[in-house]
Structures are given as structure tokens and as C-alpha cells.
PDB file of C-alpha atoms and ligand atoms in Angstrom:
ATOM      1  CA  MET A   1     -15.998 -37.280-126.841  1.00 86.00           C
ATOM      2  CA  THR A   2     -14.187 -36.637-123.880  1.00 94.00           C
ATOM      3  CA  LYS A   3     -10.765 -35.192-124.865  1.00 98.00           C
ATOM      4  CA  VAL A   4      -8.179 -36.030-122.234  1.00 98.00           C
ATOM      5  CA  LEU A   5      -4.714 -35.163-121.935  1.00 99.00           C
ATOM      6  CA  VAL A   6      -1.878 -37.461-120.157  1.00 99.00           C
ATOM      7  CA  ALA A   7       1.101 -35.150-119.800  1.00 99.00           C
ATOM      8  CA  TYR A   8       4.460 -36.581-118.057  1.00 99.00           C
ATOM      9  CA  GLY A   9       7.197 -35.479-116.839  1.00 99.00           C
ATOM     10  CA  SER A  10       9.980 -38.422-117.668  1.00 98.00           C
ATOM     11  CA  THR A  11      13.911 -38.101-117.729  1.00 98.00           C
ATOM     12  CA  ARG A  12      14.482 -41.973-118.655  1.00 97.00           C
ATOM     13  CA  GLY A  13      11.403 -42.764-120.450  1.00 98.00           C
ATOM     14  CA  SER A  14      10.197 -44.999-117.925  1.00 98.00           C
ATOM     15  CA  THR A  15       7.197 -42.396-116.660  1.00 99.00           C
ATOM     16  CA  ARG A  16       6.470 -41.878-120.461  1.00 98.00           C
ATOM     17  CA  GLU A  17       5.711 -45.444-120.768  1.00 98.00           C
ATOM     18  CA  ILE A  18       3.359 -45.624-117.779  1.00 99.00           C
ATOM     19  CA  ALA A  19       1.794 -42.268-119.698  1.00 99.00           C
ATOM     20  CA  GLU A  20       1.398 -44.705-122.642  1.00 98.00           C
ATOM     21  CA  TRP A  21      -0.475 -47.420-120.670  1.00 98.00           C
ATOM     22  CA  VAL A  22      -2.920 -44.512-119.143  1.00 99.00           C
ATOM     23  CA  GLY A  23      -3.534 -43.481-122.710  1.00 98.00           C
ATOM     24  CA  ARG A  24      -4.238 -47.135-123.570  1.00 98.00           C
ATOM     25  CA  ALA A  25      -6.806 -48.208-121.135  1.00 98.00           C
ATOM     26  CA  LEU A  26      -8.470 -44.360-121.583  1.00 98.00           C
ATOM     27  CA  THR A  27      -8.329 -44.867-125.503  1.00 98.00           C
ATOM     28  CA  GLY A  28     -10.344 -48.647-124.320  1.00 98.00           C
ATOM     29  CA  GLN A  29     -12.527 -47.246-122.448  1.00 97.00           C
ATOM     30  CA  GLY A  30     -14.002 -45.225-125.670  1.00 97.00           C
ATOM     31  CA  VAL A  31     -11.467 -41.451-124.622  1.00 98.00           C
ATOM     32  CA  GLU A  32     -10.281 -39.307-126.742  1.00 98.00           C
ATOM     33  CA  VAL A  33      -6.741 -39.065-125.394  1.00 98.00           C
ATOM     34  CA  GLU A  34      -3.447 -37.097-126.264  1.00 98.00           C
ATOM     35  CA  ILE A  35      -0.344 -38.379-124.501  1.00 99.00           C
ATOM     36  CA  ARG A  36       2.799 -35.317-124.956  1.00 98.00           C
ATOM     37  CA  SER A  37       5.666 -34.289-122.894  1.00 99.00           C
ATOM     38  CA  ALA A  38       4.959 -32.004-119.825  1.00 99.00           C
ATOM     39  CA  ALA A  39       7.880 -29.745-121.462  1.00 98.00           C
ATOM     40  CA  GLU A  40       5.536 -29.102-124.853  1.00 98.00           C
ATOM     41  CA  VAL A  41       2.613 -28.303-123.025  1.00 98.00           C
ATOM     42  CA  ARG A  42       1.237 -24.599-123.054  1.00 98.00           C
ATOM     43  CA  ASP A  43      -2.539 -24.310-123.017  1.00 98.00           C
ATOM     44  CA  VAL A  44      -4.515 -27.270-121.424  1.00 98.00           C
ATOM     45  CA  GLY A  45      -8.078 -25.709-122.813  1.00 98.00           C
ATOM     46  CA  ALA A  46      -8.419 -27.912-125.452  1.00 98.00           C
ATOM     47  CA  TYR A  47      -9.268 -31.013-122.622  1.00 98.00           C
ATOM     48  CA  ASP A  48     -11.689 -31.847-120.246  1.00 98.00           C
ATOM     49  CA  ALA A  49      -9.792 -33.131-118.307  1.00 98.00           C
ATOM     50  CA  VAL A  50      -5.727 -33.847-117.944  1.00 99.00           C
ATOM     51  CA  VAL A  51      -3.773 -36.513-116.204  1.00 99.00           C
ATOM     52  CA  LEU A  52      -0.357 -35.478-115.407  1.00 99.00           C
ATOM     53  CA  GLY A  53       2.581 -37.530-114.036  1.00 99.00           C
ATOM     54  CA  GLY A  54       6.172 -37.427-112.689  1.00 99.00           C
ATOM     55  CA  ALA A  55       9.209 -38.852-112.154  1.00 98.00           C
ATOM     56  CA  VAL A  56      10.853 -38.652-108.844  1.00 98.00           C
ATOM     57  CA  TYR A  57      14.244 -37.452-108.644  1.00 98.00           C
ATOM     58  CA  PHE A  58      15.487 -36.874-105.149  1.00 97.00           C
ATOM     59  CA  GLY A  59      12.411 -36.362-103.536  1.00 98.00           C
ATOM     60  CA  ARG A  60      11.134 -33.869-106.183  1.00 98.00           C
ATOM     61  CA  TRP A  61       8.526 -34.285-108.501  1.00 98.00           C
ATOM     62  CA  HIS A  62      10.199 -33.921-112.399  1.00 98.00           C
ATOM     63  CA  ARG A  63      10.299 -30.313-112.612  1.00 98.00           C
ATOM     64  CA  HIS A  64       8.210 -30.297-116.207  1.00 98.00           C
ATOM     65  CA  ALA A  65       5.192 -31.427-114.252  1.00 99.00           C
ATOM     66  CA  ARG A  66       5.986 -28.671-111.321  1.00 98.00           C
ATOM     67  CA  ALA A  67       6.529 -26.337-114.198  1.00 98.00           C
ATOM     68  CA  LEU A  68       2.770 -27.617-116.208  1.00 98.00           C
ATOM     69  CA  VAL A  69       1.443 -26.643-113.135  1.00 98.00           C
ATOM     70  CA  ARG A  70       2.622 -22.855-113.370  1.00 98.00           C
ATOM     71  CA  ARG A  71       2.595 -21.900-116.264  1.00 98.00           C
ATOM     72  CA  CYS A  72      -1.258 -23.294-116.563  1.00 98.00           C
ATOM     73  CA  ALA A  73      -2.638 -23.553-112.904  1.00 98.00           C
ATOM     74  CA  ARG A  74      -5.768 -21.973-113.823  1.00 98.00           C
ATOM     75  CA  GLN A  75      -6.748 -23.662-116.485  1.00 98.00           C
ATOM     76  CA  LEU A  76      -6.226 -26.781-114.532  1.00 98.00           C
ATOM     77  CA  ALA A  77      -8.427 -25.773-111.537  1.00 98.00           C
ATOM     78  CA  GLU A  78     -10.557 -24.939-113.835  1.00 98.00           C
ATOM     79  CA  ARG A  79     -11.444 -28.968-114.938  1.00 98.00           C
ATOM     80  CA  PRO A  80     -10.698 -32.341-113.476  1.00 98.00           C
ATOM     81  CA  VAL A  81      -7.193 -33.413-112.916  1.00 98.00           C
ATOM     82  CA  TRP A  82      -5.202 -36.739-111.834  1.00 99.00           C
ATOM     83  CA  LEU A  83      -1.541 -36.692-110.587  1.00 99.00           C
ATOM     84  CA  PHE A  84       0.673 -39.205-110.584  1.00 98.00           C
ATOM     85  CA  SER A  85       4.479 -39.937-109.487  1.00 98.00           C
ATOM     86  CA  SER A  86       6.565 -43.066-110.404  1.00 98.00           C
ATOM     87  CA  GLY A  87       9.552 -43.079-108.247  1.00 97.00           C
ATOM     88  CA  PRO A  88      10.347 -46.015-105.615  1.00 96.00           C
ATOM     89  CA  LEU A  89      12.721 -48.770-106.711  1.00 97.00           C
ATOM     90  CA  GLN A  90      11.139 -51.443-104.514  1.00 95.00           C
ATOM     91  CA  ARG A  91       7.652 -53.354-104.600  1.00 93.00           C
ATOM     92  CA  ILE A  92       5.146 -51.015-103.777  1.00 91.00           C
ATOM     93  CA  ASP A  93       2.302 -52.989-101.478  1.00 89.00           C
ATOM     94  CA  ARG A  94       0.846 -49.963 -99.410  1.00 90.00           C
ATOM     95  CA  GLU A  95       0.450 -46.713-100.044  1.00 90.00           C
ATOM     96  CA  VAL A  96       3.313 -44.309-100.775  1.00 95.00           C
ATOM     97  CA  THR A  97       3.106 -40.591-100.247  1.00 97.00           C
ATOM     98  CA  PRO A  98       3.769 -38.356-103.029  1.00 98.00           C
ATOM     99  CA  PRO A  99       6.483 -35.909-103.676  1.00 98.00           C
ATOM    100  CA  ALA A 100       5.938 -32.249-101.907  1.00 98.00           C
ATOM    101  CA  GLY A 101       5.912 -30.865-105.104  1.00 98.00           C
ATOM    102  CA  ALA A 102       2.737 -33.485-105.999  1.00 98.00           C
ATOM    103  CA  GLU A 103       1.219 -32.495-103.257  1.00 98.00           C
ATOM    104  CA  ARG A 104       1.621 -28.742-103.896  1.00 98.00           C
ATOM    105  CA  ALA A 105       0.283 -29.184-107.184  1.00 98.00           C
ATOM    106  CA  ARG A 106      -2.628 -31.265-105.676  1.00 98.00           C
ATOM    107  CA  ARG A 107      -3.791 -28.332-103.831  1.00 98.00           C
ATOM    108  CA  ARG A 108      -3.098 -25.344-105.923  1.00 98.00           C
ATOM    109  CA  ILE A 109      -5.649 -27.305-108.601  1.00 98.00           C
ATOM    110  CA  GLY A 110      -7.508 -29.196-106.497  1.00 98.00           C
ATOM    111  CA  ALA A 111      -6.828 -32.229-108.496  1.00 98.00           C
ATOM    112  CA  ARG A 112      -8.857 -35.621-107.872  1.00 98.00           C
ATOM    113  CA  GLU A 113      -6.182 -37.485-106.648  1.00 98.00           C
ATOM    114  CA  SER A 114      -2.752 -38.031-106.561  1.00 98.00           C
ATOM    115  CA  VAL A 115      -1.083 -41.539-106.347  1.00 98.00           C
ATOM    116  CA  VAL A 116       2.399 -43.145-106.580  1.00 98.00           C
ATOM    117  CA  PHE A 117       3.540 -45.834-108.861  1.00 98.00           C
ATOM    118  CA  GLY A 118       6.891 -48.123-108.624  1.00 98.00           C
ATOM    119  CA  GLY A 119       9.572 -46.971-110.842  1.00 98.00           C
ATOM    120  CA  CYS A 120      12.023 -48.217-113.257  1.00 98.00           C
ATOM    121  CA  LEU A 121      15.705 -47.662-113.458  1.00 98.00           C
ATOM    122  CA  ARG A 122      17.466 -50.039-116.005  1.00 97.00           C
ATOM    123  CA  PRO A 123      20.831 -51.587-115.201  1.00 97.00           C
ATOM    124  CA  ASP A 124      22.720 -49.914-117.740  1.00 96.00           C
ATOM    125  CA  ALA A 125      21.651 -46.392-117.346  1.00 97.00           C
ATOM    126  CA  ARG A 126      24.289 -43.674-117.900  1.00 95.00           C
ATOM    127  CA  GLY A 127      25.211 -40.427-116.120  1.00 94.00           C
ATOM    128  CA  PHE A 128      26.432 -40.227-112.408  1.00 93.00           C
ATOM    129  CA  PRO A 129      24.567 -41.017-109.907  1.00 96.00           C
ATOM    130  CA  ALA A 130      22.119 -43.023-111.907  1.00 96.00           C
ATOM    131  CA  ALA A 131      24.806 -45.586-112.950  1.00 97.00           C
ATOM    132  CA  THR A 132      26.341 -45.712-109.514  1.00 96.00           C
ATOM    133  CA  MET A 133      22.319 -46.369-108.361  1.00 96.00           C
ATOM    134  CA  ALA A 134      21.815 -48.636-110.848  1.00 97.00           C
ATOM    135  CA  ARG A 135      24.643 -50.774-109.845  1.00 96.00           C
ATOM    136  CA  THR A 136      22.557 -51.933-106.556  1.00 96.00           C
ATOM    137  CA  ALA A 137      18.886 -50.834-107.115  1.00 96.00           C
ATOM    138  CA  ALA A 138      18.033 -51.080-110.583  1.00 98.00           C
ATOM    139  CA  GLY A 139      14.824 -52.929-111.550  1.00 98.00           C
ATOM    140  CA  ASP A 140      10.991 -52.238-113.091  1.00 98.00           C
ATOM    141  CA  PHE A 141       8.647 -51.883-110.011  1.00 98.00           C
ATOM    142  CA  ARG A 142       6.281 -50.626-112.465  1.00 98.00           C
ATOM    143  CA  ASP A 143       2.940 -52.151-112.185  1.00 97.00           C
ATOM    144  CA  PRO A 144       1.015 -52.095-115.571  1.00 98.00           C
ATOM    145  CA  GLY A 145      -2.228 -53.681-113.975  1.00 98.00           C
ATOM    146  CA  ARG A 146      -2.487 -51.366-111.272  1.00 97.00           C
ATOM    147  CA  VAL A 147      -2.143 -48.654-114.173  1.00 98.00           C
ATOM    148  CA  GLU A 148      -4.546 -49.721-116.025  1.00 98.00           C
ATOM    149  CA  THR A 149      -7.071 -50.260-113.323  1.00 98.00           C
ATOM    150  CA  TRP A 150      -6.262 -46.764-112.059  1.00 98.00           C
ATOM    151  CA  ALA A 151      -7.097 -45.344-115.454  1.00 98.00           C
ATOM    152  CA  ARG A 152     -10.404 -46.909-115.854  1.00 98.00           C
ATOM    153  CA  ASP A 153     -11.415 -45.703-112.564  1.00 98.00           C
ATOM    154  CA  ILE A 154     -10.730 -42.453-114.444  1.00 98.00           C
ATOM    155  CA  ALA A 155     -12.600 -43.235-117.211  1.00 98.00           C
ATOM    156  CA  TYR A 156     -15.680 -44.134-114.838  1.00 97.00           C
ATOM    157  CA  GLU A 157     -15.651 -41.102-113.612  1.00 97.00           C
ATOM    158  CA  LEU A 158     -15.439 -39.149-116.412  1.00 97.00           C
ATOM    159  CA  LYS A 159     -18.492 -40.658-117.637  1.00 94.00           C
ATOM    160  CA  ALA A 160     -20.152 -40.158-114.377  1.00 93.00           C
ATOM    161  CA  THR A 161     -20.239 -36.374-114.983  1.00 84.00           C
TER     162      THR A 161
HETATM  163  C1  FMN B 201      19.499 -40.230-109.392  1.00 97.43           C
HETATM  164  C2  FMN B 201      18.123 -40.793-109.359  1.00 97.43           C
HETATM  165  C3  FMN B 201      17.710 -39.972-108.082  1.00 97.43           C
HETATM  166  C4  FMN B 201      16.294 -40.976-107.597  1.00 97.43           C
HETATM  167  N1  FMN B 201      15.521 -40.054-106.821  1.00 97.43           N
HETATM  168  C5  FMN B 201      14.676 -40.337-106.498  1.00 97.43           C
HETATM  169  C6  FMN B 201      13.827 -40.643-104.906  1.00 97.43           C
HETATM  170  O1  FMN B 201      13.764 -39.352-104.104  1.00 97.43           O
HETATM  171  N2  FMN B 201      12.615 -40.810-104.836  1.00 97.43           N
HETATM  172  C7  FMN B 201      11.881 -42.106-105.814  1.00 97.43           C
HETATM  173  O2  FMN B 201      11.064 -42.423-105.752  1.00 97.43           O
HETATM  174  N3  FMN B 201      12.564 -42.902-107.000  1.00 97.43           N
HETATM  175  C8  FMN B 201      13.744 -41.927-107.241  1.00 97.43           C
HETATM  176  N4  FMN B 201      14.488 -42.297-108.009  1.00 97.43           N
HETATM  177  C9  FMN B 201      14.191 -43.349-109.196  1.00 97.43           C
HETATM  178  C10 FMN B 201      13.502 -42.801-110.180  1.00 97.43           C
HETATM  179  O3  FMN B 201      12.368 -41.948-109.609  1.00 97.43           O
HETATM  180  C11 FMN B 201      12.633 -44.126-110.923  1.00 97.43           C
HETATM  181  O4  FMN B 201      13.868 -44.613-111.664  1.00 97.43           O
HETATM  182  C12 FMN B 201      11.732 -43.460-112.156  1.00 97.43           C
HETATM  183  O5  FMN B 201      10.794 -44.582-112.628  1.00 97.43           O
HETATM  184  C13 FMN B 201      12.464 -42.576-113.370  1.00 97.43           C
HETATM  185  O6  FMN B 201      11.701 -41.941-113.977  1.00 97.43           O
HETATM  186  P1  FMN B 201      11.884 -41.731-115.320  1.00 97.43           P
HETATM  187  O7  FMN B 201      12.202 -43.304-116.404  1.00 97.43           O
HETATM  188  O8  FMN B 201      10.906 -41.167-116.243  1.00 97.43           O
HETATM  189  O9  FMN B 201      12.911 -40.477-115.371  1.00 97.43           O
HETATM  190  C14 FMN B 201      15.718 -42.079-108.539  1.00 97.43           C
HETATM  191  C15 FMN B 201      16.635 -42.399-109.799  1.00 97.43           C
HETATM  192  C16 FMN B 201      17.605 -41.665-110.008  1.00 97.43           C
HETATM  193  C17 FMN B 201      18.226 -42.164-111.269  1.00 97.43           C
END
């Protein structure tokens, strides 16, 4: 059975949830999935493919996602990898350019795709500047259906290879 790592860089949990949606959709297509924080992953040699996602903070792809690419660049370049970013606190109705860090990662490891999903900021977010931002920009702009469709396409591509 194909074994896929779904790794995420998330500060407030909403990107982790997207990773869980990806994992669930892949599992539904008969793929074996492991979901882990990118910060914990030291080696991806045990997986046939990797999905790596990161939240966007101040225009930067999450540091845990970037660090995983640095640590495991060679192994990642040897297997199919899909990247996602989660950020914009607005409804996404057109294609959004991924942050520079995700683009650099895509080029470095030859990732198949790099997409941007909407983000989520809870109205009760704590800490500065998140709490300040939440006063005007709070909301959940994630689209589970779009995430699921994307993950299913990954499963189809995996089956085809
Ligand atoms: C302080 C702060 C800065 C942010 N900066 C950006 C940004 O530059 N670009 C963007 O698209 N989203 C930005 N966001 C939105 C986050 O990416 C979004 O809330 C995301 O879903 C957070 O993921 P997490 O819950 O996994 O940490 C920012 C959010 C906060 C709180």
C-alpha cells in the first residue's frame, strides 16, 4: 500500500486541521497516511510521497515547513511531493501565488504542485499581533471541499504512478 506523510507547520491549529482533511481524503482513497507536525519529522525515507503544508505569517511560509525542506531536501527530491500554504483571511476566488518560501521549496525539491488555501483566525486569538488582527480580520476562510478535491487528485496521481 502507498504510504504518504502529511506534514504541517501550524501555530494556531487551522493548518493542522487542513492536514487532517487531506489525510482523511487520502485514507478514503485507500492510501495509508501518517499526519505529523513538520517540526517532528527528521526523515521521510519511510514514505512513498509527502504532502507538506504551512501557514503563512507575515508573508512567510511557516518556519517548521521550511525547516523540514532544509533537513530532508535530498529525500524529498527523490519522491513525489505536494505543497500547500494556508493564509489569506478572505475568500479565495482566484489562484493565489504561494509565499516565496513555498516557491523556493517547490523549485528545490521539484514538488509537483504548490497551492494556497484560505486561512482561519479565531475572534478570540491571543497574543500580539494576532489579537489585534482578529478584531478586523477574524474568520474561517478554509474550504474543506476544495481541500478534499485536491487531496483526491493526489490519490489518483499516486495510483497512476
Ligand atoms: C500575526 C499574523 C500574521 C499573518 N500574516 C499573514 C500573511 O502575511 N499572509 C497570509 O496570507 N496570511 C497571514 N495570516 C493569516 C494566517 O496565515 C492564518 O490565520 C492561518 O490560517 C494560520 O494558520 P495556523 O492556525 O495553522 O497557525 C496571518 C495571521 C496572523 C495572526
